[in-house]
């Protein structure tokens, strides 16, 4: 990882020496003071011209490449970020010369074994990574996605994601390293040569140990939510979801293996909620009271296995291969 552009840093450690493994660009170290806030180390950044008129969330993600937007917004809510010594709680615009003070733990700022890029499989044409929760797949103007981490890891001119996962769904994402491989993989996914399996922790225990569910899904883009109907309706698309019961838990939850036959927005989350078994932690389609009971605020859903039943050139060698976490 390299330092982002646009800031001069001063860092104050509560130690007599810099911990091993920290990058040399940390900046000026002042050992004369011990400044801790909620067990975090204080960092001050002076915004330079290249950071002028930027939103603080995107600016900080450029400075700290493993820092998720979720962590930044949480720090804002907790008032752990200051601009010119004023506590802020919104995604404000910053300007050259502003002083940003952060009280965020080092492992979140610089990365650790917990949030470094987790490569599950790699060859000359594709790379498959295990995406954590709280990060999007494709970067946009406001947020850095895992695609940037993959680009930095591969150091290639062409790296493209072949599919996506929801922000808070963890698991396997395939990236192509060249245009031919991207076209082949997209065609393989479209023609259902690539089977995707998920693990979901749900409320309750389904009556059937395994089932193929059919319903119809409507995407309300304005509200960023989907609706499920048992009957076909105008504007609704047919969806098919298969599941198998893996485990019944004493706490009234169960672990399911879910296979996506069709791949619509929020399909697994909405479909399981529709049949009365919402995913634990799902704030959109789940039950808040149940989520609080289990202390979960992100859906317990993981894309854990890929099975290649067929493949096109130049990926023929993937036929019959299984990749899983």
XYZ file of N, CA, C and O in Angstrom, residues 199-206 245-256 280 293-294 296 300:
100
model
N -23.998 -19.359 1.574
C -24.414 -19.826 2.901
C -25.169 -18.691 3.570
O -24.680 -17.551 3.614
N -26.347 -19.012 4.108
C -27.186 -18.000 4.743
C -27.648 -18.499 6.102
O -28.149 -19.625 6.220
N -27.479 -17.662 7.121
C -28.006 -17.959 8.449
C -29.374 -17.287 8.552
O -29.472 -16.064 8.456
N -30.425 -18.085 8.699
C -31.779 -17.538 8.635
C -32.536 -17.780 9.940
O -32.178 -18.632 10.754
N -33.586 -17.007 10.092
C -34.477 -17.150 11.243
C -35.414 -18.336 11.012
O -36.027 -18.457 9.949
N -35.508 -19.217 11.998
C -36.406 -20.362 11.886
C -35.797 -21.507 11.098
O -34.662 -21.432 10.616
N -36.587 -22.572 10.948
C -36.158 -23.760 10.215
C -37.194 -24.077 9.143
O -38.363 -24.312 9.456
N -36.812 -24.074 7.881
C -37.767 -24.398 6.818
C -38.340 -25.800 6.982
O -37.639 -26.715 7.422
N -31.048 -27.376 3.496
C -30.801 -27.180 4.920
C -29.512 -27.887 5.318
O -29.368 -29.094 5.147
N -28.570 -27.105 5.850
C -27.291 -27.673 6.276
C -27.256 -27.980 7.760
O -26.679 -28.981 8.182
N -27.901 -27.095 8.563
C -27.787 -27.253 10.008
C -28.918 -26.540 10.735
O -29.279 -25.417 10.376
N -29.480 -27.203 11.740
C -30.426 -26.562 12.661
C -29.660 -26.160 13.910
O -28.902 -26.956 14.467
N -29.869 -24.931 14.360
C -29.165 -24.446 15.537
C -30.092 -24.381 16.749
O -31.296 -24.130 16.600
N -29.555 -24.578 17.952
C -30.383 -24.547 19.167
C -31.063 -23.198 19.411
O -32.067 -23.129 20.117
N -30.511 -22.117 18.834
C -31.073 -20.785 19.072
C -32.249 -20.450 18.152
O -32.733 -19.321 18.117
N -32.715 -21.431 17.381
C -33.866 -21.199 16.513
C -33.510 -20.715 15.125
O -34.391 -20.417 14.315
N -32.228 -20.671 14.803
C -31.797 -20.309 13.456
C -31.388 -21.570 12.702
O -31.248 -22.649 13.285
N -31.180 -21.432 11.413
C -30.686 -22.552 10.615
C -29.746 -22.038 9.538
O -29.845 -20.888 9.091
N -28.827 -22.894 9.143
C -27.863 -22.559 8.109
C -28.288 -23.224 6.811
O -28.482 -24.445 6.767
N -28.432 -22.420 5.762
C -28.856 -22.929 4.462
C -27.739 -22.765 3.442
O -26.972 -21.796 3.488
N -30.549 -13.476 9.123
C -30.179 -12.776 10.353
C -29.267 -11.598 10.005
O -28.315 -11.727 9.237
N -31.666 -9.026 18.727
C -31.559 -10.172 19.633
C -30.249 -10.925 19.416
O -29.607 -11.379 20.375
N -29.843 -11.046 18.147
C -28.611 -11.771 17.822
C -27.401 -10.846 17.715
O -26.284 -11.307 17.459
N -26.712 -8.599 15.407
C -26.214 -8.528 14.029
C -26.851 -7.354 13.293
O -28.065 -7.150 13.355
N -26.137 -12.076 7.349
C -25.253 -13.235 7.480
C -25.366 -14.081 6.209
O -25.943 -15.168 6.196
